[in-house]
Amino acid sequence: MDRGDPKRIHKPQDRSHRLLFSHARTIQDLLQGFVREPWVAELDFSTLRRLPSDYISGQLAGEFEERTSDVVWRVQWRDKPLYIVLLLELQSTCEQDMALRMLVYVVLFYQRQLKEKPLRRGEKLPPVLPMVFYNGDAEWWAPLEVSALIERMPENLEPYLPAMRYWLIDEKRLHLAELEELADNMVAGIARVEQNHGTAYLSEMVAELARWLDGPEQKDLRRDVVAWLSKVILPAQVPGAAVPELGRLAEFQTYLEANMQTWSEKWKAEGLEEGLRLGREEGAQKGRVEGEAAILERLLRRKFGAMDDSIRGRLRSADSTQLLRWAENVLAAETLADVFADYR
């Protein structure tokens, strides 16, 4: 997102992503897999209902006109309704004022409630869980509490500060091993795919998704998953790939397997060319070894996708001989482990 523009511009691929969270199955998996609180076990997921997309946005004005909360769901908790205000952040930037934005959404939600049914004496408003699902590459650093955005004030005045916290899911920082333990969980599957661990892993994930979504009751979600994979995931992981119109997960997996070898050969050629270019650019700005490490990291990310901090640390602590050996391994390696296998 352009920080100079106060309004959020929804890209066409945003819609495919939001559709995944327009299904009760995904919201149930989100709450059960990622909000590990005792009260989640008390939710009646058979009552999950999505509210109209303009439930909040219809009241927004001025600078918040395009900054709409993406989905609002209602579910029964004990004998009371609980509302989930879920904001999907697809930008690569973190926003300092997110806690304030979420507070605005919640206040607007309550205003909508009061407009439909004013409170009588003794009545209370329903509870709301504000959530942010963020899939940017940079780590989320913005405060989770509204009070953290306000200058310190005299202690006796602190009770008068607005207080609200939102639940953050920073998708790219979730550990792969923990995600893989969440079997048959749609949100864990979305995160595993969007972390980009390479096309071979993507093919395995498509097979898993097909197993999870087997059955006629999952027909609509299967359709939206295929659209998301075709319009969002593959163009990001394989720039320039011409994806045909596909209607089934099995067709998508067949397409992947038929093209992976071609893509791999293309990346090898492009990777060598890019390495030479980066060597000239980055070597002039950094020390020679640091430049070599930066080049190798770029090539590894290009071929294998996201890497954890341990791999980055290993590259930055290596000497020139190690880096050269690993670089030679990249072309034939099928996994990150293959790159580092033969150096002791």
mmCIF file of C-alpha atoms in Angstrom:
data_model
loop_
_atom_site.group_PDB
_atom_site.id
_atom_site.type_symbol
_atom_site.label_atom_id
_atom_site.label_comp_id
_atom_site.label_asym_id
_atom_site.label_seq_id
_atom_site.Cartn_x
_atom_site.Cartn_y
_atom_site.Cartn_z
ATOM 1 C CA MET A 1 0.000 0.000 0.000
ATOM 2 C CA ASP A 2 1.192 3.511 -0.773
ATOM 3 C CA ARG A 3 1.621 5.286 2.551
ATOM 4 C CA GLY A 4 0.957 8.583 0.816
ATOM 5 C CA ASP A 5 -2.596 7.520 0.059
ATOM 6 C CA PRO A 6 -4.838 7.369 3.147
ATOM 7 C CA LYS A 7 -7.321 5.118 1.394
ATOM 8 C CA ARG A 8 -6.867 1.440 0.898
ATOM 9 C CA ILE A 9 -7.015 0.407 -2.752
ATOM 10 C CA HIS A 10 -8.393 -3.097 -3.149
ATOM 11 C CA LYS A 11 -6.523 -4.987 -5.859
ATOM 12 C CA PRO A 12 -8.380 -7.625 -7.903
ATOM 13 C CA GLN A 13 -6.504 -10.453 -6.144
ATOM 14 C CA ASP A 14 -7.667 -9.159 -2.739
ATOM 15 C CA ARG A 15 -11.150 -10.428 -3.534
ATOM 16 C CA SER A 16 -9.928 -13.997 -4.064
ATOM 17 C CA HIS A 17 -8.181 -13.912 -0.698
ATOM 18 C CA ARG A 18 -11.168 -12.439 1.136
ATOM 19 C CA LEU A 19 -13.461 -15.074 -0.338
ATOM 20 C CA LEU A 20 -11.569 -17.743 1.595
ATOM 21 C CA PHE A 21 -12.642 -16.035 4.827
ATOM 22 C CA SER A 22 -16.236 -15.812 3.632
ATOM 23 C CA HIS A 23 -16.808 -19.456 4.520
ATOM 24 C CA ALA A 24 -17.846 -20.683 7.963
ATOM 25 C CA ARG A 25 -15.310 -23.546 7.733
ATOM 26 C CA THR A 26 -12.405 -21.076 7.488
ATOM 27 C CA ILE A 27 -13.613 -18.934 10.388
ATOM 28 C CA GLN A 28 -14.107 -21.996 12.584
ATOM 29 C CA ASP A 29 -10.575 -23.187 11.755
ATOM 30 C CA LEU A 30 -9.234 -19.694 12.460
ATOM 31 C CA LEU A 31 -10.756 -19.558 15.931
ATOM 32 C CA GLN A 32 -10.037 -23.160 16.904
ATOM 33 C CA GLY A 33 -6.504 -23.237 15.524
ATOM 34 C CA PHE A 34 -5.188 -19.760 16.287
ATOM 35 C CA VAL A 35 -7.229 -18.316 19.169
ATOM 36 C CA ARG A 36 -6.318 -20.797 21.844
ATOM 37 C CA GLU A 37 -8.544 -19.582 24.641
ATOM 38 C CA PRO A 38 -10.921 -21.665 26.800
ATOM 39 C CA TRP A 39 -14.014 -19.738 25.668
ATOM 40 C CA VAL A 40 -13.500 -20.930 22.074
ATOM 41 C CA ALA A 41 -14.648 -24.392 23.189
ATOM 42 C CA GLU A 42 -17.948 -22.799 24.275
ATOM 43 C CA LEU A 43 -18.769 -21.413 20.821
ATOM 44 C CA ASP A 44 -21.610 -22.999 18.876
ATOM 45 C CA PHE A 45 -20.101 -23.073 15.386
ATOM 46 C CA SER A 46 -23.367 -24.271 13.877
ATOM 47 C CA THR A 47 -24.605 -20.691 14.461
ATOM 48 C CA LEU A 48 -21.818 -19.000 12.468
ATOM 49 C CA ARG A 49 -23.364 -16.352 10.220
ATOM 50 C CA ARG A 50 -21.593 -13.800 8.054
ATOM 51 C CA LEU A 51 -22.995 -10.278 8.164
ATOM 52 C CA PRO A 52 -23.366 -8.193 4.979
ATOM 53 C CA SER A 53 -20.106 -6.775 3.652
ATOM 54 C CA ASP A 54 -21.348 -3.216 4.171
ATOM 55 C CA TYR A 55 -22.261 -3.804 7.826
ATOM 56 C CA ILE A 56 -19.558 -1.356 8.874
ATOM 57 C CA SER A 57 -18.399 0.220 5.620
ATOM 58 C CA GLY A 58 -21.781 1.838 5.012
ATOM 59 C CA GLN A 59 -21.071 4.184 7.916
ATOM 60 C CA LEU A 60 -17.516 5.068 6.987
ATOM 61 C CA ALA A 61 -16.779 8.546 5.699
ATOM 62 C CA GLY A 62 -13.857 10.815 4.867
ATOM 63 C CA GLU A 63 -10.422 9.243 5.175
ATOM 64 C CA PHE A 64 -11.919 5.876 6.251
ATOM 65 C CA GLU A 65 -14.189 5.650 3.214
ATOM 66 C CA GLU A 66 -12.135 2.931 1.514
ATOM 67 C CA ARG A 67 -10.568 1.529 4.694
ATOM 68 C CA THR A 68 -13.224 -1.075 5.344
ATOM 69 C CA SER A 69 -13.168 -4.080 7.592
ATOM 70 C CA ASP A 70 -13.204 -7.088 5.338
ATOM 71 C CA VAL A 71 -15.505 -9.545 7.072
ATOM 72 C CA VAL A 72 -17.801 -9.565 10.097
ATOM 73 C CA TRP A 73 -19.120 -12.830 11.533
ATOM 74 C CA ARG A 74 -21.535 -13.666 14.327
ATOM 75 C CA VAL A 75 -21.408 -16.830 16.426
ATOM 76 C CA GLN A 76 -23.243 -17.905 19.570
ATOM 77 C CA TRP A 77 -21.237 -17.982 22.794
ATOM 78 C CA ARG A 78 -23.225 -19.638 25.552
ATOM 79 C CA ASP A 79 -26.587 -17.860 25.201
ATOM 80 C CA LYS A 80 -25.143 -14.627 23.780
ATOM 81 C CA PRO A 81 -23.903 -13.550 20.337
ATOM 82 C CA LEU A 82 -20.185 -12.920 19.827
ATOM 83 C CA TYR A 83 -19.062 -10.870 16.821
ATOM 84 C CA ILE A 84 -15.778 -11.343 14.976
ATOM 85 C CA VAL A 85 -14.494 -8.232 13.200
ATOM 86 C CA LEU A 86 -11.754 -9.576 10.921
ATOM 87 C CA LEU A 87 -9.504 -7.243 8.926
ATOM 88 C CA LEU A 88 -7.385 -8.888 6.217
ATOM 89 C CA GLU A 89 -4.217 -6.897 5.606
ATOM 90 C CA LEU A 90 -2.733 -7.905 2.257
ATOM 91 C CA GLN A 91 -0.190 -5.087 2.029
ATOM 92 C CA SER A 92 3.501 -5.561 2.699
ATOM 93 C CA THR A 93 3.543 -2.602 5.089
ATOM 94 C CA CYS A 94 2.716 -2.431 8.775
ATOM 95 C CA GLU A 95 0.587 0.498 9.939
ATOM 96 C CA GLN A 96 1.349 2.320 13.179
ATOM 97 C CA ASP A 97 -2.269 3.354 13.760
ATOM 98 C CA MET A 98 -3.843 -0.086 13.259
ATOM 99 C CA ALA A 99 -5.069 -0.231 16.877
ATOM 100 C CA LEU A 100 -6.925 3.045 16.340
ATOM 101 C CA ARG A 101 -8.391 1.815 13.052
ATOM 102 C CA MET A 102 -9.690 -1.312 14.756
ATOM 103 C CA LEU A 103 -11.173 0.783 17.558
ATOM 104 C CA VAL A 104 -12.987 2.880 14.925
ATOM 105 C CA TYR A 105 -14.390 -0.264 13.299
ATOM 106 C CA VAL A 106 -15.616 -1.616 16.628
ATOM 107 C CA VAL A 107 -17.225 1.716 17.578
ATOM 108 C CA LEU A 108 -18.934 1.891 14.182
ATOM 109 C CA PHE A 109 -20.121 -1.656 14.668
ATOM 110 C CA TYR A 110 -21.685 -0.730 18.000
ATOM 111 C CA GLN A 111 -23.271 2.363 16.479
ATOM 112 C CA ARG A 112 -24.869 0.134 13.856
ATOM 113 C CA GLN A 113 -26.152 -2.132 16.621
ATOM 114 C CA LEU A 114 -27.639 0.788 18.525
ATOM 115 C CA LYS A 115 -29.243 2.171 15.398
ATOM 116 C CA GLU A 116 -31.008 -1.140 14.817
ATOM 117 C CA LYS A 117 -31.905 -1.680 18.476
ATOM 118 C CA PRO A 118 -31.297 1.053 21.087
ATOM 119 C CA LEU A 119 -30.178 -0.170 24.497
ATOM 120 C CA ARG A 120 -32.744 -0.261 27.240
ATOM 121 C CA ARG A 121 -31.856 0.353 30.857
ATOM 122 C CA GLY A 122 -29.606 -2.440 32.154
ATOM 123 C CA GLU A 123 -28.915 -3.908 28.711
ATOM 124 C CA LYS A 124 -25.375 -4.375 27.418
ATOM 125 C CA LEU A 125 -23.711 -4.475 24.025
ATOM 126 C CA PRO A 126 -22.515 -7.832 22.624
ATOM 127 C CA PRO A 127 -18.821 -8.754 22.861
ATOM 128 C CA VAL A 128 -16.618 -8.204 19.805
ATOM 129 C CA LEU A 129 -13.289 -9.840 18.963
ATOM 130 C CA PRO A 130 -11.255 -7.543 16.651
ATOM 131 C CA MET A 131 -8.719 -9.514 14.590
ATOM 132 C CA VAL A 132 -6.035 -8.625 12.038
ATOM 133 C CA PHE A 133 -4.787 -11.332 9.670
ATOM 134 C CA TYR A 134 -1.570 -9.975 8.152
ATOM 135 C CA ASN A 135 0.437 -11.613 5.359
ATOM 136 C CA GLY A 136 3.091 -8.995 4.608
ATOM 137 C CA ASP A 137 6.765 -9.966 4.281
ATOM 138 C CA ALA A 138 8.019 -7.535 6.945
ATOM 139 C CA GLU A 139 7.417 -8.407 10.590
ATOM 140 C CA TRP A 140 4.457 -6.645 12.215
ATOM 141 C CA TRP A 141 5.697 -3.959 14.608
ATOM 142 C CA ALA A 142 2.663 -1.736 15.250
ATOM 143 C CA PRO A 143 1.226 -1.615 18.808
ATOM 144 C CA LEU A 144 -1.621 -4.002 19.567
ATOM 145 C CA GLU A 145 -3.103 -1.683 22.203
ATOM 146 C CA VAL A 146 -4.806 1.648 21.556
ATOM 147 C CA SER A 147 -3.288 3.079 24.741
ATOM 148 C CA ALA A 148 0.211 2.515 23.315
ATOM 149 C CA LEU A 149 -0.532 5.161 20.674
ATOM 150 C CA ILE A 150 -1.236 7.862 23.289
ATOM 151 C CA GLU A 151 1.400 9.941 25.059
ATOM 152 C CA ARG A 152 2.013 9.101 28.697
ATOM 153 C CA MET A 153 -0.233 11.030 31.035
ATOM 154 C CA PRO A 154 -0.659 11.527 34.805
ATOM 155 C CA GLU A 155 -1.512 8.245 36.533
ATOM 156 C CA ASN A 156 -4.865 9.479 37.818
ATOM 157 C CA LEU A 157 -5.970 10.212 34.250
ATOM 158 C CA GLU A 158 -5.090 6.780 32.831
ATOM 159 C CA PRO A 159 -8.564 5.306 33.523
ATOM 160 C CA TYR A 160 -9.935 7.803 31.009
ATOM 161 C CA LEU A 161 -7.818 6.509 28.130
ATOM 162 C CA PRO A 162 -9.545 4.417 25.459
ATOM 163 C CA ALA A 163 -8.598 0.770 25.956
ATOM 164 C CA MET A 164 -8.832 -1.949 23.318
ATOM 165 C CA ARG A 165 -6.533 -4.659 22.015
ATOM 166 C CA TYR A 166 -6.792 -6.524 18.726
ATOM 167 C CA TRP A 167 -5.791 -10.119 18.050
ATOM 168 C CA LEU A 168 -2.942 -10.276 15.511
ATOM 169 C CA ILE A 169 -2.058 -13.242 13.320
ATOM 170 C CA ASP A 170 1.258 -12.448 11.582
ATOM 171 C CA GLU A 171 1.085 -15.165 8.949
ATOM 172 C CA LYS A 172 4.664 -15.110 7.658
ATOM 173 C CA ARG A 173 6.066 -15.445 11.205
ATOM 174 C CA LEU A 174 4.085 -18.600 12.036
ATOM 175 C CA HIS A 175 6.369 -21.628 12.376
ATOM 176 C CA LEU A 176 5.924 -24.184 9.604
ATOM 177 C CA ALA A 177 6.236 -27.153 11.984
ATOM 178 C CA GLU A 178 3.398 -25.817 14.141
ATOM 179 C CA LEU A 179 1.249 -25.137 11.086
ATOM 180 C CA GLU A 180 1.796 -28.685 9.842
ATOM 181 C CA GLU A 181 0.568 -30.016 13.193
ATOM 182 C CA LEU A 182 -2.799 -28.335 12.528
ATOM 183 C CA ALA A 183 -4.050 -31.053 10.222
ATOM 184 C CA ASP A 184 -7.243 -30.340 8.287
ATOM 185 C CA ASN A 185 -7.146 -26.648 9.247
ATOM 186 C CA MET A 186 -7.897 -24.286 6.359
ATOM 187 C CA VAL A 187 -6.171 -21.254 7.864
ATOM 188 C CA ALA A 188 -3.011 -23.268 8.566
ATOM 189 C CA GLY A 189 -3.168 -24.439 4.950
ATOM 190 C CA ILE A 190 -3.534 -20.863 3.684
ATOM 191 C CA ALA A 191 -0.510 -19.798 5.751
ATOM 192 C CA ARG A 192 1.587 -22.743 4.567
ATOM 193 C CA VAL A 193 0.855 -21.871 0.948
ATOM 194 C CA GLU A 194 1.379 -18.120 1.333
ATOM 195 C CA GLN A 195 4.695 -18.561 3.125
ATOM 196 C CA ASN A 196 5.985 -19.803 -0.264
ATOM 197 C CA HIS A 197 8.133 -22.872 0.359
ATOM 198 C CA GLY A 198 8.529 -23.603 -3.345
ATOM 199 C CA THR A 199 6.412 -25.177 -6.071
ATOM 200 C CA ALA A 200 7.107 -28.758 -4.971
ATOM 201 C CA TYR A 201 5.725 -27.954 -1.515
ATOM 202 C CA LEU A 202 2.819 -26.114 -3.137
ATOM 203 C CA SER A 203 1.956 -29.262 -5.089
ATOM 204 C CA GLU A 204 1.905 -31.268 -1.842
ATOM 205 C CA MET A 205 -0.292 -28.633 -0.223
ATOM 206 C CA VAL A 206 -2.779 -28.719 -3.110
ATOM 207 C CA ALA A 207 -3.117 -32.471 -2.569
ATOM 208 C CA GLU A 208 -3.722 -31.889 1.158
ATOM 209 C CA LEU A 209 -6.314 -29.208 0.470
ATOM 210 C CA ALA A 210 -8.110 -31.580 -1.907
ATOM 211 C CA ARG A 211 -8.330 -34.168 0.875
ATOM 212 C CA TRP A 212 -9.522 -31.622 3.434
ATOM 213 C CA LEU A 213 -12.192 -30.244 1.127
ATOM 214 C CA ASP A 214 -13.530 -33.528 -0.168
ATOM 215 C CA GLY A 215 -17.306 -33.719 -0.072
ATOM 216 C CA PRO A 216 -20.258 -31.938 -1.665
ATOM 217 C CA GLU A 217 -20.720 -29.549 1.277
ATOM 218 C CA GLN A 218 -17.274 -28.057 0.532
ATOM 219 C CA LYS A 219 -18.023 -27.336 -3.137
ATOM 220 C CA ASP A 220 -18.124 -23.529 -2.842
ATOM 221 C CA LEU A 221 -14.974 -23.363 -0.722
ATOM 222 C CA ARG A 222 -13.141 -25.650 -3.188
ATOM 223 C CA ARG A 223 -14.087 -23.283 -6.013
ATOM 224 C CA ASP A 224 -12.746 -20.255 -4.122
ATOM 225 C CA VAL A 225 -9.540 -22.090 -3.194
ATOM 226 C CA VAL A 226 -8.872 -22.859 -6.860
ATOM 227 C CA ALA A 227 -9.483 -19.194 -7.768
ATOM 228 C CA TRP A 228 -7.099 -18.053 -5.010
ATOM 229 C CA LEU A 229 -4.379 -20.492 -6.106
ATOM 230 C CA SER A 230 -4.741 -19.528 -9.760
ATOM 231 C CA LYS A 231 -5.129 -15.763 -9.443
ATOM 232 C CA VAL A 232 -3.038 -14.959 -6.374
ATOM 233 C CA ILE A 233 -0.595 -17.711 -5.395
ATOM 234 C CA LEU A 234 0.807 -18.992 -8.679
ATOM 235 C CA PRO A 235 1.310 -15.546 -10.282
ATOM 236 C CA ALA A 236 3.246 -14.505 -7.155
ATOM 237 C CA GLN A 237 5.366 -17.659 -6.966
ATOM 238 C CA VAL A 238 5.865 -18.102 -10.722
ATOM 239 C CA PRO A 239 5.832 -14.635 -12.345
ATOM 240 C CA GLY A 240 4.669 -14.789 -15.930
ATOM 241 C CA ALA A 241 3.012 -18.195 -15.623
ATOM 242 C CA ALA A 242 -0.039 -18.444 -17.892
ATOM 243 C CA VAL A 243 -2.566 -20.269 -15.743
ATOM 244 C CA PRO A 244 -5.483 -21.761 -17.701
ATOM 245 C CA GLU A 245 -9.056 -21.630 -16.446
ATOM 246 C CA LEU A 246 -9.175 -24.436 -13.882
ATOM 247 C CA GLY A 247 -12.184 -25.645 -11.973
ATOM 248 C CA ARG A 248 -10.826 -28.394 -9.703
ATOM 249 C CA LEU A 249 -7.919 -28.809 -7.310
ATOM 250 C CA ALA A 250 -6.859 -31.993 -9.111
ATOM 251 C CA GLU A 251 -6.569 -30.024 -12.367
ATOM 252 C CA PHE A 252 -4.463 -27.379 -10.637
ATOM 253 C CA GLN A 253 -2.105 -30.024 -9.220
ATOM 254 C CA THR A 254 -1.750 -31.672 -12.649
ATOM 255 C CA TYR A 255 -0.900 -28.276 -14.139
ATOM 256 C CA LEU A 256 1.747 -27.719 -11.440
ATOM 257 C CA GLU A 257 3.402 -31.091 -11.926
ATOM 258 C CA ALA A 258 3.424 -30.703 -15.721
ATOM 259 C CA ASN A 259 5.224 -27.339 -15.549
ATOM 260 C CA MET A 260 7.571 -27.567 -12.568
ATOM 261 C CA GLN A 261 10.515 -28.870 -14.626
ATOM 262 C CA THR A 262 10.142 -26.079 -17.170
ATOM 263 C CA TRP A 263 9.957 -23.441 -14.433
ATOM 264 C CA SER A 264 12.966 -24.934 -12.658
ATOM 265 C CA GLU A 265 15.135 -24.702 -15.782
ATOM 266 C CA LYS A 266 13.967 -21.127 -16.360
ATOM 267 C CA TRP A 267 14.843 -20.152 -12.778
ATOM 268 C CA LYS A 268 18.319 -21.645 -13.106
ATOM 269 C CA ALA A 269 19.106 -19.461 -16.111
ATOM 270 C CA GLU A 270 17.513 -16.370 -14.575
ATOM 271 C CA GLY A 271 19.166 -17.032 -11.229
ATOM 272 C CA LEU A 272 22.661 -17.096 -12.713
ATOM 273 C CA GLU A 273 21.977 -13.911 -14.669
ATOM 274 C CA GLU A 274 20.524 -12.191 -11.625
ATOM 275 C CA GLY A 275 23.459 -13.316 -9.519
ATOM 276 C CA LEU A 276 25.919 -11.605 -11.824
ATOM 277 C CA ARG A 277 23.860 -8.405 -11.781
ATOM 278 C CA LEU A 278 23.505 -8.416 -8.011
ATOM 279 C CA GLY A 279 27.191 -9.079 -7.635
ATOM 280 C CA ARG A 280 27.986 -5.885 -9.487
ATOM 281 C CA GLU A 281 25.377 -3.813 -7.600
ATOM 282 C CA GLU A 282 25.719 -5.148 -4.092
ATOM 283 C CA GLY A 283 29.430 -5.912 -4.191
ATOM 284 C CA ALA A 284 30.120 -2.233 -4.789
ATOM 285 C CA GLN A 285 28.112 -1.244 -1.718
ATOM 286 C CA LYS A 286 29.105 -3.960 0.752
ATOM 287 C CA GLY A 287 32.119 -5.990 1.606
ATOM 288 C CA ARG A 288 32.776 -8.851 -0.819
ATOM 289 C CA VAL A 289 31.606 -11.609 1.529
ATOM 290 C CA GLU A 290 28.502 -9.672 2.575
ATOM 291 C CA GLY A 291 27.660 -9.115 -1.076
ATOM 292 C CA GLU A 292 28.087 -12.834 -1.829
ATOM 293 C CA ALA A 293 25.822 -13.742 1.101
ATOM 294 C CA ALA A 294 23.173 -11.275 -0.105
ATOM 295 C CA ILE A 295 23.300 -12.758 -3.612
ATOM 296 C CA LEU A 296 22.968 -16.320 -2.338
ATOM 297 C CA GLU A 297 20.087 -15.390 -0.059
ATOM 298 C CA ARG A 298 18.259 -13.806 -3.004
ATOM 299 C CA LEU A 299 18.790 -16.936 -5.135
ATOM 300 C CA LEU A 300 17.601 -19.234 -2.339
ATOM 301 C CA ARG A 301 14.465 -17.165 -1.790
ATOM 302 C CA ARG A 302 13.788 -17.192 -5.522
ATOM 303 C CA LYS A 303 14.026 -20.988 -5.732
ATOM 304 C CA PHE A 304 12.745 -22.175 -2.346
ATOM 305 C CA GLY A 305 10.602 -19.303 -1.069
ATOM 306 C CA ALA A 306 10.561 -17.940 2.485
ATOM 307 C CA MET A 307 13.451 -18.794 4.810
ATOM 308 C CA ASP A 308 13.684 -18.669 8.577
ATOM 309 C CA ASP A 309 16.179 -16.629 10.598
ATOM 310 C CA SER A 310 18.492 -19.620 11.162
ATOM 311 C CA ILE A 311 19.223 -19.872 7.415
ATOM 312 C CA ARG A 312 19.843 -16.133 7.128
ATOM 313 C CA GLY A 313 22.183 -16.290 10.123
ATOM 314 C CA ARG A 314 24.075 -19.197 8.588
ATOM 315 C CA LEU A 315 24.625 -17.256 5.366
ATOM 316 C CA ARG A 316 25.795 -14.124 7.146
ATOM 317 C CA SER A 317 28.305 -16.013 9.304
ATOM 318 C CA ALA A 318 29.812 -18.037 6.424
ATOM 319 C CA ASP A 319 33.100 -17.281 4.703
ATOM 320 C CA SER A 320 33.591 -16.870 0.969
ATOM 321 C CA THR A 321 34.532 -20.540 0.415
ATOM 322 C CA GLN A 322 31.382 -21.802 2.112
ATOM 323 C CA LEU A 323 29.191 -19.379 0.187
ATOM 324 C CA LEU A 324 30.732 -20.419 -3.144
ATOM 325 C CA ARG A 325 30.158 -24.123 -2.414
ATOM 326 C CA TRP A 326 26.534 -23.512 -1.444
ATOM 327 C CA ALA A 327 25.999 -21.368 -4.546
ATOM 328 C CA GLU A 328 27.263 -24.229 -6.727
ATOM 329 C CA ASN A 329 24.768 -26.562 -5.043
ATOM 330 C CA VAL A 330 21.766 -24.316 -5.745
ATOM 331 C CA LEU A 331 21.303 -25.382 -9.367
ATOM 332 C CA ALA A 332 20.902 -29.099 -8.636
ATOM 333 C CA ALA A 333 19.344 -28.802 -5.164
ATOM 334 C CA GLU A 334 15.702 -29.779 -4.734
ATOM 335 C CA THR A 335 15.488 -28.635 -1.106
ATOM 336 C CA LEU A 336 17.303 -26.172 1.153
ATOM 337 C CA ALA A 337 18.894 -29.138 2.941
ATOM 338 C CA ASP A 338 20.501 -30.189 -0.364
ATOM 339 C CA VAL A 339 22.204 -26.793 -0.650
ATOM 340 C CA PHE A 340 24.039 -27.222 2.665
ATOM 341 C CA ALA A 341 24.434 -31.023 2.580
ATOM 342 C CA ASP A 342 28.038 -31.541 1.491
ATOM 343 C CA TYR A 343 29.852 -28.833 3.438
ATOM 344 C CA ARG A 344 31.264 -29.701 6.827
#
